[in-house]
Amino acid sequence: MGNSALRAHVETAQKTGVFQLKDRGLTEFPSELQKLTSNLRTIDLSNNKIESLPPMIIGKFTLLKSLSLNNNKLTVLPDELCNLKKLEMLSLNNNHLRELPSTFGQLSALKTLSLSGNQLRALPPQLCSLRHLDVVDLSKNQIRSIPDTVGELQVIELNLNQNQISQISVKISCCARLKVLRLEENCLELSMLPQSILSDSQICLLAVEGNLFEIKKLRELEGYDKYMERFTATKKKFA
């Protein structure tokens, strides 16, 4: 991509607070953006070939609310990313991430996190300290089990479709705000699904198709009627 075209994008972003440069074959984060660290509210560099984020620049976007780098080649995230105290939406679908920075819990304004199609092998414990997090998408990763720490999550919707999950902690029923739990196409036996999800949780949409049991068997479990009461009440609310 030519320098003049990039300059034009930078000039526009200076006025609008939005920098969007998708499908351009970029191999690195544009260094020109360091001129806009105090302007930008939105950056979208999806569908490129970016392998890393520059630590010296990325943490300086003090007003940034939305960052999208879907379909790139990121393998790690720098700790400096976690300095973005106003970031509300982070979308990193289809990269090569295996873990999140230990400081990830400092993204205190984060509401929506999308990490579908990465190489995460566990539920990142850092998510438990994010008090404003509403929606988390961890679908299409390599997660095998959901640990006790899940009970501290504050999310409303958790998408774990298409992982390799065979075990779920009963603590998932303690998630005070969790309404939507997606577990489609995993490796769950019915006996490994905590019954308290049905009888004693806030979950009103449980999606479990494509596991190692028939859905009609789920309907026979104790507590299923309580789950259906919540499901129906929610449906009426949005009808």
Tab-separated table of C-alpha atoms in Angstrom:
chain	number	residue	atom	x	y	z
A	1	MET	CA	0.000	0.000	0.000
A	2	GLY	CA	1.388	3.434	-1.019
A	3	ASN	CA	2.482	6.036	1.528
A	4	SER	CA	0.149	8.678	0.081
A	5	ALA	CA	-2.879	6.384	0.531
A	6	LEU	CA	-1.854	5.665	4.123
A	7	ARG	CA	-1.337	9.389	4.730
A	8	ALA	CA	-4.854	10.085	3.477
A	9	HIS	CA	-6.254	7.483	5.895
A	10	VAL	CA	-4.285	9.020	8.765
A	11	GLU	CA	-5.547	12.523	7.917
A	12	THR	CA	-9.159	11.309	7.828
A	13	ALA	CA	-8.697	9.495	11.141
A	14	GLN	CA	-7.341	12.676	12.686
A	15	LYS	CA	-10.735	14.303	12.054
A	16	THR	CA	-13.050	11.342	12.718
A	17	GLY	CA	-11.271	9.439	15.512
A	18	VAL	CA	-11.729	6.249	13.456
A	19	PHE	CA	-8.892	4.430	11.656
A	20	GLN	CA	-10.016	1.529	9.480
A	21	LEU	CA	-7.661	-0.264	7.114
A	22	LYS	CA	-8.854	-3.782	6.306
A	23	ASP	CA	-7.835	-6.268	3.611
A	24	ARG	CA	-4.619	-4.423	2.705
A	25	GLY	CA	-2.022	-7.142	3.275
A	26	LEU	CA	-0.358	-5.115	6.057
A	27	THR	CA	2.398	-7.089	7.778
A	28	GLU	CA	2.865	-4.648	10.653
A	29	PHE	CA	0.922	-2.166	12.739
A	30	PRO	CA	1.179	1.205	10.926
A	31	SER	CA	3.777	3.284	12.805
A	32	GLU	CA	2.100	6.445	11.433
A	33	LEU	CA	-0.663	5.895	13.980
A	34	GLN	CA	1.601	7.058	16.806
A	35	LYS	CA	0.731	10.606	15.709
A	36	LEU	CA	-2.879	9.859	16.643
A	37	THR	CA	-2.498	8.326	20.094
A	38	SER	CA	-4.623	11.067	21.659
A	39	ASN	CA	-7.244	11.159	18.839
A	40	LEU	CA	-8.355	7.644	18.039
A	41	ARG	CA	-11.425	6.010	19.546
A	42	THR	CA	-11.631	3.142	17.020
A	43	ILE	CA	-8.960	1.103	15.217
A	44	ASP	CA	-9.866	-1.704	12.798
A	45	LEU	CA	-7.006	-3.520	11.086
A	46	SER	CA	-8.843	-6.784	10.396
A	47	ASN	CA	-8.008	-9.140	7.518
A	48	ASN	CA	-4.310	-8.295	7.269
A	49	LYS	CA	-1.098	-10.216	8.046
A	50	ILE	CA	0.013	-8.408	11.193
A	51	GLU	CA	2.176	-10.625	13.415
A	52	SER	CA	2.691	-8.380	16.442
A	53	LEU	CA	1.616	-5.146	18.112
A	54	PRO	CA	4.344	-2.565	18.875
A	55	PRO	CA	4.658	-2.342	22.688
A	56	MET	CA	5.950	1.241	22.571
A	57	ILE	CA	2.881	2.494	20.674
A	58	ILE	CA	-0.129	0.309	21.448
A	59	GLY	CA	-0.522	1.322	25.093
A	60	LYS	CA	-0.604	5.046	24.328
A	61	PHE	CA	-4.056	5.252	22.704
A	62	THR	CA	-5.599	6.773	25.813
A	63	LEU	CA	-9.077	7.347	24.303
A	64	LEU	CA	-9.347	4.066	22.389
A	65	LYS	CA	-12.695	2.337	22.908
A	66	SER	CA	-12.682	-0.263	20.122
A	67	LEU	CA	-9.813	-2.351	18.719
A	68	SER	CA	-10.336	-4.981	16.000
A	69	LEU	CA	-7.585	-7.174	14.600
A	70	ASN	CA	-9.595	-10.150	13.372
A	71	ASN	CA	-7.961	-12.474	10.833
A	72	ASN	CA	-4.336	-11.530	11.376
A	73	LYS	CA	-1.295	-13.550	12.505
A	74	LEU	CA	-0.885	-12.412	16.099
A	75	THR	CA	0.800	-14.963	18.369
A	76	VAL	CA	1.210	-12.854	21.538
A	77	LEU	CA	-0.205	-9.632	22.952
A	78	PRO	CA	2.136	-7.131	24.644
A	79	ASP	CA	1.501	-6.206	28.289
A	80	GLU	CA	1.257	-2.573	27.170
A	81	LEU	CA	-2.076	-3.342	25.493
A	82	CYS	CA	-3.498	-3.562	29.001
A	83	ASN	CA	-2.858	0.170	29.560
A	84	LEU	CA	-5.923	0.973	27.428
A	85	LYS	CA	-8.150	1.971	30.318
A	86	LYS	CA	-11.055	3.117	28.099
A	87	LEU	CA	-11.125	0.054	25.827
A	88	GLU	CA	-14.648	-1.405	25.726
A	89	MET	CA	-14.450	-3.750	22.729
A	90	LEU	CA	-11.540	-6.001	21.763
A	91	SER	CA	-11.935	-8.345	18.802
A	92	LEU	CA	-9.086	-10.728	17.950
A	93	ASN	CA	-10.870	-13.585	16.194
A	94	ASN	CA	-8.848	-15.948	14.002
A	95	ASN	CA	-5.315	-15.248	15.145
A	96	HIS	CA	-2.753	-17.625	16.737
A	97	LEU	CA	-3.015	-16.584	20.384
A	98	ARG	CA	-2.250	-19.212	23.030
A	99	GLU	CA	-2.674	-17.015	26.117
A	100	LEU	CA	-3.452	-13.503	27.300
A	101	PRO	CA	-1.020	-11.156	29.089
A	102	SER	CA	-0.984	-11.593	32.878
A	103	THR	CA	-1.995	-7.918	33.160
A	104	PHE	CA	-5.138	-8.407	31.014
A	105	GLY	CA	-7.346	-7.834	34.070
A	106	GLN	CA	-6.313	-4.154	33.976
A	107	LEU	CA	-8.580	-3.514	30.955
A	108	SER	CA	-11.165	-2.328	33.433
A	109	ALA	CA	-13.654	-0.831	30.925
A	110	LEU	CA	-13.818	-3.913	28.676
A	111	LYS	CA	-17.380	-5.011	27.837
A	112	THR	CA	-16.994	-7.264	24.792
A	113	LEU	CA	-14.140	-9.687	24.109
A	114	SER	CA	-13.948	-11.888	20.997
A	115	LEU	CA	-11.205	-14.507	20.787
A	116	SER	CA	-12.874	-17.071	18.534
A	117	GLY	CA	-10.581	-19.207	16.370
A	118	ASN	CA	-7.373	-18.929	18.400
A	119	GLN	CA	-5.276	-21.568	20.200
A	120	LEU	CA	-6.284	-21.011	23.822
A	121	ARG	CA	-6.102	-24.209	25.872
A	122	ALA	CA	-7.745	-22.873	29.025
A	123	LEU	CA	-10.271	-20.324	30.203
A	124	PRO	CA	-8.071	-17.249	30.895
A	125	PRO	CA	-8.295	-16.572	34.676
A	126	GLN	CA	-7.593	-12.854	34.030
A	127	LEU	CA	-11.187	-12.506	32.770
A	128	CYS	CA	-12.474	-12.953	36.313
A	129	SER	CA	-11.232	-9.515	37.393
A	130	LEU	CA	-13.055	-7.681	34.581
A	131	ARG	CA	-16.180	-6.368	36.299
A	132	HIS	CA	-17.843	-4.756	33.254
A	133	LEU	CA	-17.354	-7.656	30.864
A	134	ASP	CA	-20.709	-8.587	29.294
A	135	VAL	CA	-19.950	-10.861	26.335
A	136	VAL	CA	-17.027	-13.256	25.844
A	137	ASP	CA	-16.540	-15.385	22.735
A	138	LEU	CA	-13.993	-18.184	23.181
A	139	SER	CA	-15.467	-20.472	20.520
A	140	LYS	CA	-13.216	-22.522	18.207
A	141	ASN	CA	-10.277	-22.791	20.600
A	142	GLN	CA	-8.711	-25.843	22.293
A	143	ILE	CA	-10.195	-25.510	25.773
A	144	ARG	CA	-10.677	-28.884	27.490
A	145	SER	CA	-12.142	-28.037	30.877
A	146	ILE	CA	-13.792	-25.188	32.769
A	147	PRO	CA	-12.171	-24.686	36.214
A	148	ASP	CA	-13.610	-23.466	39.541
A	149	THR	CA	-12.466	-19.889	38.829
A	150	VAL	CA	-15.346	-19.640	36.323
A	151	GLY	CA	-17.632	-18.857	39.273
A	152	GLU	CA	-16.025	-15.410	39.551
A	153	LEU	CA	-16.871	-14.399	35.965
A	154	GLN	CA	-19.202	-11.411	35.666
A	155	VAL	CA	-20.263	-12.014	32.048
A	156	ILE	CA	-23.824	-12.156	30.724
A	157	GLU	CA	-22.968	-14.318	27.697
A	158	LEU	CA	-20.207	-16.922	27.408
A	159	ASN	CA	-19.621	-18.666	24.086
A	160	LEU	CA	-17.551	-21.862	24.333
A	161	ASN	CA	-18.845	-23.569	21.167
A	162	GLN	CA	-16.489	-25.850	19.232
A	163	ASN	CA	-13.844	-26.475	21.859
A	164	GLN	CA	-12.833	-29.847	23.384
A	165	ILE	CA	-14.582	-29.399	26.727
A	166	SER	CA	-15.282	-32.596	28.645
A	167	GLN	CA	-15.435	-31.181	32.190
A	168	ILE	CA	-17.222	-28.182	33.697
A	169	SER	CA	-16.924	-27.006	37.285
A	170	VAL	CA	-20.175	-26.845	39.235
A	171	LYS	CA	-19.096	-23.285	40.136
A	172	ILE	CA	-20.396	-22.116	36.764
A	173	SER	CA	-23.813	-22.018	38.450
A	174	CYS	CA	-22.492	-19.278	40.763
A	175	CYS	CA	-22.006	-16.748	37.942
A	176	ALA	CA	-24.361	-14.038	39.127
A	177	ARG	CA	-24.956	-12.401	35.725
A	178	LEU	CA	-24.582	-15.363	33.349
A	179	LYS	CA	-27.724	-15.692	31.215
A	180	VAL	CA	-26.449	-17.296	27.995
A	181	LEU	CA	-24.088	-20.285	27.976
A	182	ARG	CA	-23.086	-21.773	24.623
A	183	LEU	CA	-21.403	-25.195	24.708
A	184	GLU	CA	-22.281	-26.606	21.290
A	185	GLU	CA	-19.987	-29.150	19.618
A	186	ASN	CA	-17.790	-30.057	22.564
A	187	CYS	CA	-16.948	-33.436	24.157
A	188	LEU	CA	-19.444	-33.394	27.032
A	189	GLU	CA	-21.084	-36.490	28.454
A	190	LEU	CA	-24.437	-35.711	30.065
A	191	SER	CA	-23.062	-36.833	33.443
A	192	MET	CA	-20.408	-34.099	33.201
A	193	LEU	CA	-22.934	-31.282	32.835
A	194	PRO	CA	-23.567	-29.874	36.345
A	195	GLN	CA	-27.306	-30.225	37.105
A	196	SER	CA	-27.144	-26.992	39.081
A	197	ILE	CA	-26.929	-25.173	35.712
A	198	LEU	CA	-30.554	-26.236	35.279
A	199	SER	CA	-31.857	-26.086	38.821
A	200	ASP	CA	-29.855	-23.368	40.499
A	201	SER	CA	-28.363	-20.744	38.170
A	202	GLN	CA	-29.359	-17.578	36.303
A	203	ILE	CA	-28.797	-19.228	32.906
A	204	CYS	CA	-31.856	-18.918	30.685
A	205	LEU	CA	-30.326	-20.031	27.385
A	206	LEU	CA	-28.222	-23.194	27.443
A	207	ALA	CA	-27.017	-24.368	24.011
A	208	VAL	CA	-25.518	-27.873	24.133
A	209	GLU	CA	-26.293	-29.464	20.747
A	210	GLY	CA	-23.523	-31.560	19.209
A	211	ASN	CA	-22.103	-33.125	22.382
A	212	LEU	CA	-21.953	-36.793	23.439
A	213	PHE	CA	-25.613	-37.062	24.486
A	214	GLU	CA	-29.066	-36.668	23.043
A	215	ILE	CA	-30.941	-33.482	23.886
A	216	LYS	CA	-34.008	-35.498	24.934
A	217	LYS	CA	-31.900	-37.009	27.757
A	218	LEU	CA	-31.163	-33.492	28.998
A	219	ARG	CA	-34.915	-32.848	29.210
A	220	GLU	CA	-35.280	-35.794	31.603
A	221	LEU	CA	-32.853	-34.346	34.157
A	222	GLU	CA	-33.998	-33.025	37.501
A	223	GLY	CA	-34.158	-29.227	37.375
A	224	TYR	CA	-34.925	-29.023	33.643
A	225	ASP	CA	-38.399	-27.632	34.397
A	226	LYS	CA	-36.835	-24.812	36.435
A	227	TYR	CA	-34.530	-24.006	33.513
A	228	MET	CA	-37.515	-23.959	31.149
A	229	GLU	CA	-39.312	-21.487	33.423
A	230	ARG	CA	-36.376	-19.085	33.108
A	231	PHE	CA	-36.099	-19.734	29.368
A	232	THR	CA	-39.793	-19.014	28.776
A	233	ALA	CA	-39.834	-15.917	31.003
A	234	THR	CA	-36.907	-14.450	29.076
A	235	LYS	CA	-38.477	-15.282	25.743
A	236	LYS	CA	-41.648	-13.435	26.753
A	237	LYS	CA	-39.625	-10.417	27.792
A	238	PHE	CA	-38.062	-10.085	24.327
A	239	ALA	CA	-41.136	-11.113	22.331
